[in-house]
């Protein structure tokens, strides 16, 4: 039986759809994006020729169902063959991120990372991309603020703008990113306070905000983040006390609060946490005694509370911990004998230096 006209028409339509070039509007937006950038060494954009931007354009991929540009991934530091062939471990690209990128309204991934010299602001219109899931602009020289209405990106799972020169405050809309799983704002010039409702980021597993100029307290709402595994607020100007609720977070494994202006006492719940394996509270203004709250389940690869104002003895329960790797209690006002036990056998005197009257191995014997 001869195939029907409708079946032939459907087959031809599918074939044309599968081989169609990307829309002219997407191609024009990509070329405008390219024209604002300069990459002189690797020829990153040498493949951006011809009418079909979905075929062999370096770093560009399209949705096979629609033919629309879905992903742009341009990394200056990777093991990509284009870097290997050039004999370089990284690339250098200058220029700016053109607002024309916002014409790609089906974009799900935008990665323009580790090019070292891309400057200018993050285009505010980036928040108009309804399908954006990954925004990675790390390792450039971007300036200006984060877009105020970044919370509009309801599907965003990764926001990485680390290692730039971004300034201004953390947008109040950021906790509205209901799908966000990875947040990295570290190594910028961000100031102001962390939004009080930061804990509304229920899906977040990593919050990296280190080495900015962030001030104010640690929001109590963070203690309710059931999926947060890594919290890094080091090297800021954060003040107030450590919320005790951080010690009850179910999956928190690393907590870095070093190099701030945190005061008050160390909550016993932090020391007694079953999940924390990396704890750095050094270089703050913590007072009182170290809570005697270690248990046989305590397992610290890093425990650093040096350069504070702590007094009293080294907790005896520290001997009962399952494992203590790197321990630093130096430069406080601790006194008395250092407990015995396997957790102390590998430690050197520097772990206890600069205290008032500690004694015993690895320091001189008690008199």
mmCIF file of C-alpha atoms in Angstrom:
data_model
loop_
_atom_site.group_PDB
_atom_site.id
_atom_site.type_symbol
_atom_site.label_atom_id
_atom_site.label_comp_id
_atom_site.label_asym_id
_atom_site.label_seq_id
_atom_site.Cartn_x
_atom_site.Cartn_y
_atom_site.Cartn_z
ATOM 1 C CA UNK A 1 0.000 0.000 0.000
ATOM 2 C CA UNK A 2 1.385 3.410 -0.948
ATOM 3 C CA UNK A 3 2.074 5.728 1.991
ATOM 4 C CA UNK A 4 -0.538 8.374 2.559
ATOM 5 C CA UNK A 5 0.129 12.002 1.780
ATOM 6 C CA UNK A 6 -0.198 12.926 5.462
ATOM 7 C CA UNK A 7 2.470 10.369 6.471
ATOM 8 C CA UNK A 8 4.867 11.663 3.796
ATOM 9 C CA UNK A 9 4.226 15.229 4.923
ATOM 10 C CA UNK A 10 4.863 14.286 8.576
ATOM 11 C CA UNK A 11 8.115 12.512 7.699
ATOM 12 C CA UNK A 12 9.384 15.474 5.709
ATOM 13 C CA UNK A 13 8.385 17.846 8.498
ATOM 14 C CA UNK A 14 10.304 15.814 11.068
ATOM 15 C CA UNK A 15 13.367 15.706 8.812
ATOM 16 C CA UNK A 16 13.309 19.437 8.212
ATOM 17 C CA UNK A 17 12.780 20.115 11.907
ATOM 18 C CA UNK A 18 15.728 17.885 12.854
ATOM 19 C CA UNK A 19 18.114 19.612 10.472
ATOM 20 C CA UNK A 20 16.858 23.194 10.662
ATOM 21 C CA UNK A 21 19.359 25.886 11.553
ATOM 22 C CA UNK A 22 18.869 27.873 14.717
ATOM 23 C CA UNK A 23 16.510 30.847 14.443
ATOM 24 C CA UNK A 24 17.981 33.984 12.942
ATOM 25 C CA UNK A 25 17.107 35.889 16.112
ATOM 26 C CA UNK A 26 19.176 33.505 18.268
ATOM 27 C CA UNK A 27 22.080 33.692 15.853
ATOM 28 C CA UNK A 28 21.962 37.495 15.885
ATOM 29 C CA UNK A 29 21.908 37.552 19.691
ATOM 30 C CA UNK A 30 24.950 35.259 19.850
ATOM 31 C CA UNK A 31 26.892 37.376 17.383
ATOM 32 C CA UNK A 32 26.074 40.513 19.376
ATOM 33 C CA UNK A 33 27.246 38.721 22.512
ATOM 34 C CA UNK A 34 30.469 37.727 20.748
ATOM 35 C CA UNK A 35 31.118 41.247 19.453
ATOM 36 C CA UNK A 36 31.377 42.571 23.018
ATOM 37 C CA UNK A 37 34.172 40.086 23.859
ATOM 38 C CA UNK A 38 37.764 39.645 22.738
ATOM 39 C CA UNK A 39 39.704 36.378 22.970
ATOM 40 C CA UNK A 40 42.965 36.660 20.988
ATOM 41 C CA UNK A 41 44.816 33.413 21.775
ATOM 42 C CA UNK A 42 42.624 30.336 21.524
ATOM 43 C CA UNK A 43 40.252 31.148 18.685
ATOM 44 C CA UNK A 44 37.249 30.377 20.875
ATOM 45 C CA UNK A 45 34.919 32.157 18.475
ATOM 46 C CA UNK A 46 36.511 31.010 15.199
ATOM 47 C CA UNK A 47 33.813 28.353 14.846
ATOM 48 C CA UNK A 48 31.012 30.901 15.188
ATOM 49 C CA UNK A 49 30.389 31.145 11.462
ATOM 50 C CA UNK A 50 27.597 30.070 9.160
ATOM 51 C CA UNK A 51 23.865 30.233 9.680
ATOM 52 C CA UNK A 52 23.428 27.251 12.001
ATOM 53 C CA UNK A 53 24.545 28.272 15.478
ATOM 54 C CA UNK A 54 23.400 24.873 16.787
ATOM 55 C CA UNK A 55 26.053 23.036 14.773
ATOM 56 C CA UNK A 56 29.739 23.227 15.723
ATOM 57 C CA UNK A 57 29.624 26.643 17.357
ATOM 58 C CA UNK A 58 32.040 26.200 20.239
ATOM 59 C CA UNK A 59 30.330 26.264 23.619
ATOM 60 C CA UNK A 60 26.810 26.516 22.190
ATOM 61 C CA UNK A 61 24.151 23.823 22.311
ATOM 62 C CA UNK A 62 20.489 23.882 21.399
ATOM 63 C CA UNK A 63 17.308 22.175 22.446
ATOM 64 C CA UNK A 64 16.796 19.438 19.832
ATOM 65 C CA UNK A 65 13.038 19.734 20.139
ATOM 66 C CA UNK A 66 12.841 23.466 19.421
ATOM 67 C CA UNK A 67 16.132 24.350 17.739
ATOM 68 C CA UNK A 68 16.530 27.233 20.207
ATOM 69 C CA UNK A 69 19.809 28.025 21.936
ATOM 70 C CA UNK A 70 19.681 26.408 25.386
ATOM 71 C CA UNK A 71 23.262 26.400 26.713
ATOM 72 C CA UNK A 72 26.311 28.629 26.466
ATOM 73 C CA UNK A 73 29.362 27.174 28.237
ATOM 74 C CA UNK A 74 32.635 29.057 27.861
ATOM 75 C CA UNK A 75 35.253 28.207 30.502
ATOM 76 C CA UNK A 76 38.703 29.740 30.543
ATOM 77 C CA UNK A 77 40.149 27.054 32.808
ATOM 78 C CA UNK A 78 39.347 23.468 31.937
ATOM 79 C CA UNK A 79 40.683 20.354 30.255
ATOM 80 C CA UNK A 80 38.852 21.199 27.063
ATOM 81 C CA UNK A 81 40.705 20.059 23.908
ATOM 82 C CA UNK A 82 40.816 23.631 22.603
ATOM 83 C CA UNK A 83 43.047 24.569 25.548
ATOM 84 C CA UNK A 84 45.119 21.392 25.277
ATOM 85 C CA UNK A 85 45.794 21.964 21.579
ATOM 86 C CA UNK A 86 46.951 25.497 22.309
ATOM 87 C CA UNK A 87 49.249 24.245 25.064
ATOM 88 C CA UNK A 88 47.621 26.524 27.614
ATOM 89 C CA UNK A 89 46.123 25.775 31.010
ATOM 90 C CA UNK A 90 43.799 28.757 30.802
ATOM 91 C CA UNK A 91 42.614 31.523 28.573
ATOM 92 C CA UNK A 92 42.211 35.273 28.756
ATOM 93 C CA UNK A 93 39.138 37.049 27.464
ATOM 94 C CA UNK A 94 38.292 40.715 27.845
ATOM 95 C CA UNK A 95 35.253 42.834 27.127
ATOM 96 C CA UNK A 96 31.835 42.713 28.741
ATOM 97 C CA UNK A 97 28.721 40.552 28.874
ATOM 98 C CA UNK A 98 26.344 42.151 26.401
ATOM 99 C CA UNK A 99 22.667 42.594 27.350
ATOM 100 C CA UNK A 100 21.940 41.043 23.950
ATOM 101 C CA UNK A 101 22.342 37.697 25.719
ATOM 102 C CA UNK A 102 18.887 38.304 27.193
ATOM 103 C CA UNK A 103 17.325 37.871 23.754
ATOM 104 C CA UNK A 104 18.021 34.137 24.108
ATOM 105 C CA UNK A 105 14.820 33.615 26.031
ATOM 106 C CA UNK A 106 15.083 29.787 26.079
ATOM 107 C CA UNK A 107 18.516 29.783 27.698
ATOM 108 C CA UNK A 108 18.929 27.312 30.566
ATOM 109 C CA UNK A 109 22.704 27.518 31.145
ATOM 110 C CA UNK A 110 25.024 30.510 30.960
ATOM 111 C CA UNK A 111 28.633 29.817 31.893
ATOM 112 C CA UNK A 112 31.232 32.500 31.125
ATOM 113 C CA UNK A 113 33.813 31.643 33.748
ATOM 114 C CA UNK A 114 37.508 32.064 34.584
ATOM 115 C CA UNK A 115 38.450 34.435 31.780
ATOM 116 C CA UNK A 116 40.100 36.902 34.192
ATOM 117 C CA UNK A 117 39.472 40.150 32.275
ATOM 118 C CA UNK A 118 35.777 40.288 31.435
ATOM 119 C CA UNK A 119 34.532 43.426 33.175
ATOM 120 C CA UNK A 120 31.454 45.583 33.475
ATOM 121 C CA UNK A 121 28.161 44.730 35.162
ATOM 122 C CA UNK A 122 25.975 41.658 35.107
ATOM 123 C CA UNK A 123 23.208 42.701 32.694
ATOM 124 C CA UNK A 124 20.094 43.360 34.819
ATOM 125 C CA UNK A 125 17.958 41.812 32.090
ATOM 126 C CA UNK A 126 19.462 38.419 32.956
ATOM 127 C CA UNK A 127 16.574 38.031 35.389
ATOM 128 C CA UNK A 128 14.140 37.979 32.466
ATOM 129 C CA UNK A 129 15.345 34.545 31.312
ATOM 130 C CA UNK A 130 12.551 32.317 32.625
ATOM 131 C CA UNK A 131 14.247 28.939 32.070
ATOM 132 C CA UNK A 132 17.717 29.785 33.425
ATOM 133 C CA UNK A 133 18.996 27.054 35.731
ATOM 134 C CA UNK A 134 22.760 27.661 35.862
ATOM 135 C CA UNK A 135 24.442 31.073 36.007
ATOM 136 C CA UNK A 136 28.213 30.789 36.419
ATOM 137 C CA UNK A 137 30.255 33.951 35.907
ATOM 138 C CA UNK A 138 33.077 33.166 38.328
ATOM 139 C CA UNK A 139 36.675 34.306 37.854
ATOM 140 C CA UNK A 140 36.281 37.553 35.942
ATOM 141 C CA UNK A 141 36.393 41.272 36.787
ATOM 142 C CA UNK A 142 32.692 41.967 36.901
ATOM 143 C CA UNK A 143 31.638 45.077 38.824
ATOM 144 C CA UNK A 144 28.454 46.627 40.090
ATOM 145 C CA UNK A 145 25.646 44.963 42.032
ATOM 146 C CA UNK A 146 23.853 41.679 41.713
ATOM 147 C CA UNK A 147 20.543 42.308 39.893
ATOM 148 C CA UNK A 148 18.022 43.497 42.471
ATOM 149 C CA UNK A 149 15.256 41.214 41.189
ATOM 150 C CA UNK A 150 17.394 38.096 40.862
ATOM 151 C CA UNK A 151 14.729 36.283 42.870
ATOM 152 C CA UNK A 152 12.643 36.126 39.680
ATOM 153 C CA UNK A 153 14.786 33.230 38.430
ATOM 154 C CA UNK A 154 12.566 30.594 39.992
ATOM 155 C CA UNK A 155 14.306 27.681 38.218
ATOM 156 C CA UNK A 156 17.879 28.702 39.081
ATOM 157 C CA UNK A 157 19.800 25.892 40.783
ATOM 158 C CA UNK A 158 23.366 27.267 40.571
ATOM 159 C CA UNK A 159 24.434 30.876 41.116
ATOM 160 C CA UNK A 160 28.212 31.282 41.046
ATOM 161 C CA UNK A 161 29.682 34.773 40.737
ATOM 162 C CA UNK A 162 32.754 34.211 42.937
ATOM 163 C CA UNK A 163 36.126 35.861 42.309
ATOM 164 C CA UNK A 164 34.890 39.101 40.787
ATOM 165 C CA UNK A 165 34.616 42.695 42.035
ATOM 166 C CA UNK A 166 30.890 42.850 42.604
ATOM 167 C CA UNK A 167 29.692 45.401 45.147
ATOM 168 C CA UNK A 168 26.505 46.502 46.824
ATOM 169 C CA UNK A 169 24.317 44.419 49.089
ATOM 170 C CA UNK A 170 22.918 40.918 48.749
ATOM 171 C CA UNK A 171 19.537 41.459 47.059
ATOM 172 C CA UNK A 172 16.538 41.091 49.311
ATOM 173 C CA UNK A 173 14.910 39.005 46.586
ATOM 174 C CA UNK A 174 17.643 36.341 46.665
ATOM 175 C CA UNK A 175 15.866 34.109 49.237
ATOM 176 C CA UNK A 176 13.033 33.776 46.692
ATOM 177 C CA UNK A 177 15.230 31.495 44.573
ATOM 178 C CA UNK A 178 13.213 28.467 45.576
ATOM 179 C CA UNK A 179 15.203 25.982 43.449
ATOM 180 C CA UNK A 180 18.708 27.201 44.349
ATOM 181 C CA UNK A 181 21.092 24.452 45.458
ATOM 182 C CA UNK A 182 24.548 26.056 45.092
ATOM 183 C CA UNK A 183 25.345 29.693 45.950
ATOM 184 C CA UNK A 184 28.860 31.108 45.668
ATOM 185 C CA UNK A 185 29.343 34.851 46.177
ATOM 186 C CA UNK A 186 32.830 34.581 47.677
ATOM 187 C CA UNK A 187 35.768 36.873 46.952
ATOM 188 C CA UNK A 188 33.863 39.994 45.988
ATOM 189 C CA UNK A 189 33.199 43.388 47.583
ATOM 190 C CA UNK A 190 29.635 42.753 48.729
ATOM 191 C CA UNK A 191 28.521 44.666 51.814
ATOM 192 C CA UNK A 192 25.495 45.056 54.041
ATOM 193 C CA UNK A 193 23.714 42.297 55.890
ATOM 194 C CA UNK A 194 22.656 38.796 54.922
ATOM 195 C CA UNK A 195 18.869 38.918 54.380
ATOM 196 C CA UNK A 196 17.096 37.850 57.553
ATOM 197 C CA UNK A 197 14.990 35.347 55.595
ATOM 198 C CA UNK A 198 18.041 33.684 54.025
ATOM 199 C CA UNK A 199 16.798 30.428 55.535
ATOM 200 C CA UNK A 200 13.993 30.490 52.985
ATOM 201 C CA UNK A 201 16.425 28.901 50.522
ATOM 202 C CA UNK A 202 15.124 25.454 51.418
ATOM 203 C CA UNK A 203 16.911 23.569 48.639
ATOM 204 C CA UNK A 204 20.335 25.126 49.247
ATOM 205 C CA UNK A 205 23.199 22.738 50.034
ATOM 206 C CA UNK A 206 26.178 25.119 49.745
ATOM 207 C CA UNK A 207 26.285 28.777 50.821
ATOM 208 C CA UNK A 208 29.710 30.299 50.151
ATOM 209 C CA UNK A 209 29.878 34.003 50.998
ATOM 210 C CA UNK A 210 33.463 34.260 52.240
ATOM 211 C CA UNK A 211 35.841 37.192 51.830
ATOM 212 C CA UNK A 212 33.445 40.060 51.232
ATOM 213 C CA UNK A 213 32.517 43.025 53.440
ATOM 214 C CA UNK A 214 29.297 41.549 54.793
ATOM 215 C CA UNK A 215 28.303 42.845 58.228
ATOM 216 C CA UNK A 216 25.575 42.335 60.797
ATOM 217 C CA UNK A 217 24.471 39.113 62.475
ATOM 218 C CA UNK A 218 24.187 35.559 61.193
ATOM 219 C CA UNK A 219 20.458 35.203 60.466
ATOM 220 C CA UNK A 220 18.748 32.811 62.867
ATOM 221 C CA UNK A 221 16.715 31.497 59.912
ATOM 222 C CA UNK A 222 19.821 29.685 58.611
ATOM 223 C CA UNK A 223 19.348 27.159 61.404
ATOM 224 C CA UNK A 224 16.196 25.874 59.704
ATOM 225 C CA UNK A 225 17.918 24.976 56.413
ATOM 226 C CA UNK A 226 17.553 21.210 56.393
ATOM 227 C CA UNK A 227 19.693 20.600 53.286
ATOM 228 C CA UNK A 228 22.584 22.970 53.958
ATOM 229 C CA UNK A 229 25.871 21.042 54.146
ATOM 230 C CA UNK A 230 28.475 23.798 53.747
ATOM 231 C CA UNK A 231 28.323 27.327 55.184
ATOM 232 C CA UNK A 232 31.296 29.628 54.629
ATOM 233 C CA UNK A 233 31.071 33.192 55.938
ATOM 234 C CA UNK A 234 34.810 33.610 56.630
ATOM 235 C CA UNK A 235 36.665 36.866 56.150
ATOM 236 C CA UNK A 236 33.782 39.293 56.510
ATOM 237 C CA UNK A 237 32.715 41.798 59.185
ATOM 238 C CA UNK A 238 29.960 39.687 60.729
ATOM 239 C CA UNK A 239 29.131 40.458 64.351
ATOM 240 C CA UNK A 240 26.832 39.159 67.051
ATOM 241 C CA UNK A 241 26.762 35.614 68.403
ATOM 242 C CA UNK A 242 26.873 32.190 66.777
ATOM 243 C CA UNK A 243 23.261 30.948 66.598
ATOM 244 C CA UNK A 244 22.966 27.775 68.653
ATOM 245 C CA UNK A 245 20.567 26.386 66.036
ATOM 246 C CA UNK A 246 23.534 25.860 63.668
ATOM 247 C CA UNK A 247 24.538 22.925 65.864
ATOM 248 C CA UNK A 248 21.240 21.159 65.224
ATOM 249 C CA UNK A 249 21.248 21.338 61.432
ATOM 250 C CA UNK A 250 20.839 17.773 60.139
ATOM 251 C CA UNK A 251 23.452 17.702 57.343
ATOM 252 C CA UNK A 252 25.774 20.637 58.091
ATOM 253 C CA UNK A 253 29.307 19.260 57.745
ATOM 254 C CA UNK A 254 31.485 22.370 57.344
ATOM 255 C CA UNK A 255 31.142 25.720 59.101
ATOM 256 C CA UNK A 256 33.655 28.497 58.462
ATOM 257 C CA UNK A 257 33.116 31.686 60.479
ATOM 258 C CA UNK A 258 36.781 32.666 60.880
ATOM 259 C CA UNK A 259 38.045 36.204 60.459
ATOM 260 C CA UNK A 260 34.932 38.075 61.568
ATOM 261 C CA UNK A 261 33.824 40.088 64.608
ATOM 262 C CA UNK A 262 31.726 37.400 66.272
ATOM 263 C CA UNK A 263 31.423 37.619 70.049
ATOM 264 C CA UNK A 264 29.721 35.789 72.886
ATOM 265 C CA UNK A 265 30.158 32.146 73.802
ATOM 266 C CA UNK A 266 30.554 29.053 71.642
ATOM 267 C CA UNK A 267 27.222 27.199 71.789
ATOM 268 C CA UNK A 268 27.519 23.707 73.252
ATOM 269 C CA UNK A 269 25.335 22.460 70.374
ATOM 270 C CA UNK A 270 28.065 23.440 67.892
ATOM 271 C CA UNK A 271 30.728 21.420 69.697
ATOM 272 C CA UNK A 272 28.365 18.503 70.251
ATOM 273 C CA UNK A 273 27.075 18.421 66.677
ATOM 274 C CA UNK A 274 27.083 14.918 65.227
ATOM 275 C CA UNK A 275 27.619 16.018 61.660
ATOM 276 C CA UNK A 276 30.155 18.831 61.774
ATOM 277 C CA UNK A 277 33.573 17.736 60.548
ATOM 278 C CA UNK A 278 35.108 21.107 59.658
ATOM 279 C CA UNK A 279 34.699 23.919 62.198
ATOM 280 C CA UNK A 280 36.692 27.145 62.044
ATOM 281 C CA UNK A 281 35.806 29.914 64.498
ATOM 282 C CA UNK A 282 39.289 31.451 64.629
ATOM 283 C CA UNK A 283 40.126 35.156 64.681
ATOM 284 C CA UNK A 284 36.955 36.420 66.302
ATOM 285 C CA UNK A 285 36.127 37.804 69.764
ATOM 286 C CA UNK A 286 34.612 34.686 71.345
ATOM 287 C CA UNK A 287 34.663 34.553 75.128
ATOM 288 C CA UNK A 288 33.924 32.155 77.960
ATOM 289 C CA UNK A 289 34.984 28.528 78.104
ATOM 290 C CA UNK A 290 35.144 25.905 75.374
ATOM 291 C CA UNK A 291 32.026 23.788 75.962
ATOM 292 C CA UNK A 292 32.861 20.393 77.456
ATOM 293 C CA UNK A 293 30.442 18.769 75.013
ATOM 294 C CA UNK A 294 32.494 16.417 72.838
ATOM 295 C CA UNK A 295 31.124 12.885 72.479
ATOM 296 C CA UNK A 296 32.354 9.552 71.086
ATOM 297 C CA UNK A 297 30.588 10.561 67.849
ATOM 298 C CA UNK A 298 32.534 13.804 67.465
ATOM 299 C CA UNK A 299 34.652 13.581 64.325
ATOM 300 C CA UNK A 300 36.519 16.773 63.449
ATOM 301 C CA UNK A 301 38.944 16.827 60.547
ATOM 302 C CA UNK A 302 39.497 20.516 61.376
ATOM 303 C CA UNK A 303 38.750 22.235 64.673
ATOM 304 C CA UNK A 304 40.206 25.737 64.824
ATOM 305 C CA UNK A 305 39.176 28.202 67.531
ATOM 306 C CA UNK A 306 42.490 30.057 67.749
ATOM 307 C CA UNK A 307 42.900 33.803 68.237
ATOM 308 C CA UNK A 308 39.871 34.409 70.436
ATOM 309 C CA UNK A 309 39.389 35.366 74.095
ATOM 310 C CA UNK A 310 38.557 31.933 75.466
ATOM 311 C CA UNK A 311 39.369 31.050 79.072
ATOM 312 C CA UNK A 312 39.289 27.975 81.287
ATOM 313 C CA UNK A 313 40.630 24.496 80.574
ATOM 314 C CA UNK A 314 40.940 22.330 77.490
ATOM 315 C CA UNK A 315 37.743 20.233 77.664
ATOM 316 C CA UNK A 316 38.338 16.750 79.068
ATOM 317 C CA UNK A 317 35.689 15.260 76.773
ATOM 318 C CA UNK A 318 37.940 16.146 73.845
ATOM 319 C CA UNK A 319 39.794 12.913 74.690
ATOM 320 C CA UNK A 320 36.645 10.900 74.044
ATOM 321 C CA UNK A 321 36.026 12.223 70.524
ATOM 322 C CA UNK A 322 36.177 9.619 67.764
ATOM 323 C CA UNK A 323 38.731 11.678 65.804
ATOM 324 C CA UNK A 324 40.402 15.073 65.967
ATOM 325 C CA UNK A 325 42.607 15.876 62.987
ATOM 326 C CA UNK A 326 43.867 19.447 62.846
ATOM 327 C CA UNK A 327 43.336 21.118 66.226
ATOM 328 C CA UNK A 328 44.255 24.733 66.936
ATOM 329 C CA UNK A 329 43.473 26.276 70.328
ATOM 330 C CA UNK A 330 46.370 28.736 70.200
ATOM 331 C CA UNK A 331 46.328 32.411 71.214
ATOM 332 C CA UNK A 332 43.552 32.354 73.764
ATOM 333 C CA UNK A 333 43.660 32.539 77.588
ATOM 334 C CA UNK A 334 43.460 28.826 78.357
ATOM 335 C CA UNK A 335 45.088 27.371 81.438
ATOM 336 C CA UNK A 336 45.786 24.038 83.119
ATOM 337 C CA UNK A 337 46.930 20.605 81.927
ATOM 338 C CA UNK A 338 46.357 19.373 78.388
ATOM 339 C CA UNK A 339 44.356 16.101 78.602
ATOM 340 C CA UNK A 340 45.958 12.806 77.641
ATOM 341 C CA UNK A 341 44.683 10.554 74.896
ATOM 342 C CA UNK A 342 45.190 9.444 71.310
ATOM 343 C CA UNK A 343 43.570 12.616 69.983
ATOM 344 C CA UNK A 344 46.518 14.605 71.351
ATOM 345 C CA UNK A 345 49.396 12.298 70.425
ATOM 346 C CA UNK A 346 49.921 13.760 66.939
ATOM 347 C CA UNK A 347 49.623 17.423 67.930
ATOM 348 C CA UNK A 348 52.503 19.866 68.109
ATOM 349 C CA UNK A 349 53.103 22.715 70.526
ATOM 350 C CA UNK A 350 51.818 25.239 67.986
ATOM 351 C CA UNK A 351 48.289 23.893 68.533
ATOM 352 C CA UNK A 352 48.382 25.301 72.086
ATOM 353 C CA UNK A 353 50.843 28.223 71.817
ATOM 354 C CA UNK A 354 50.093 31.718 73.068
ATOM 355 C CA UNK A 355 47.819 30.785 75.964
ATOM 356 C CA UNK A 356 48.127 31.920 79.581
ATOM 357 C CA UNK A 357 49.229 28.799 81.450
ATOM 358 C CA UNK A 358 48.653 25.570 79.532
ATOM 359 C CA UNK A 359 51.039 22.747 80.353
ATOM 360 C CA UNK A 360 51.682 19.101 79.564
ATOM 361 C CA UNK A 361 52.585 17.302 76.348
ATOM 362 C CA UNK A 362 53.326 18.680 73.785
ATOM 363 C CA UNK A 363 54.066 21.759 75.975
ATOM 364 C CA UNK A 364 56.440 21.699 78.959
ATOM 365 C CA UNK A 365 55.352 19.551 81.875
ATOM 366 C CA UNK A 366 53.090 21.009 84.506
ATOM 367 C CA UNK A 367 55.015 22.218 87.562
#
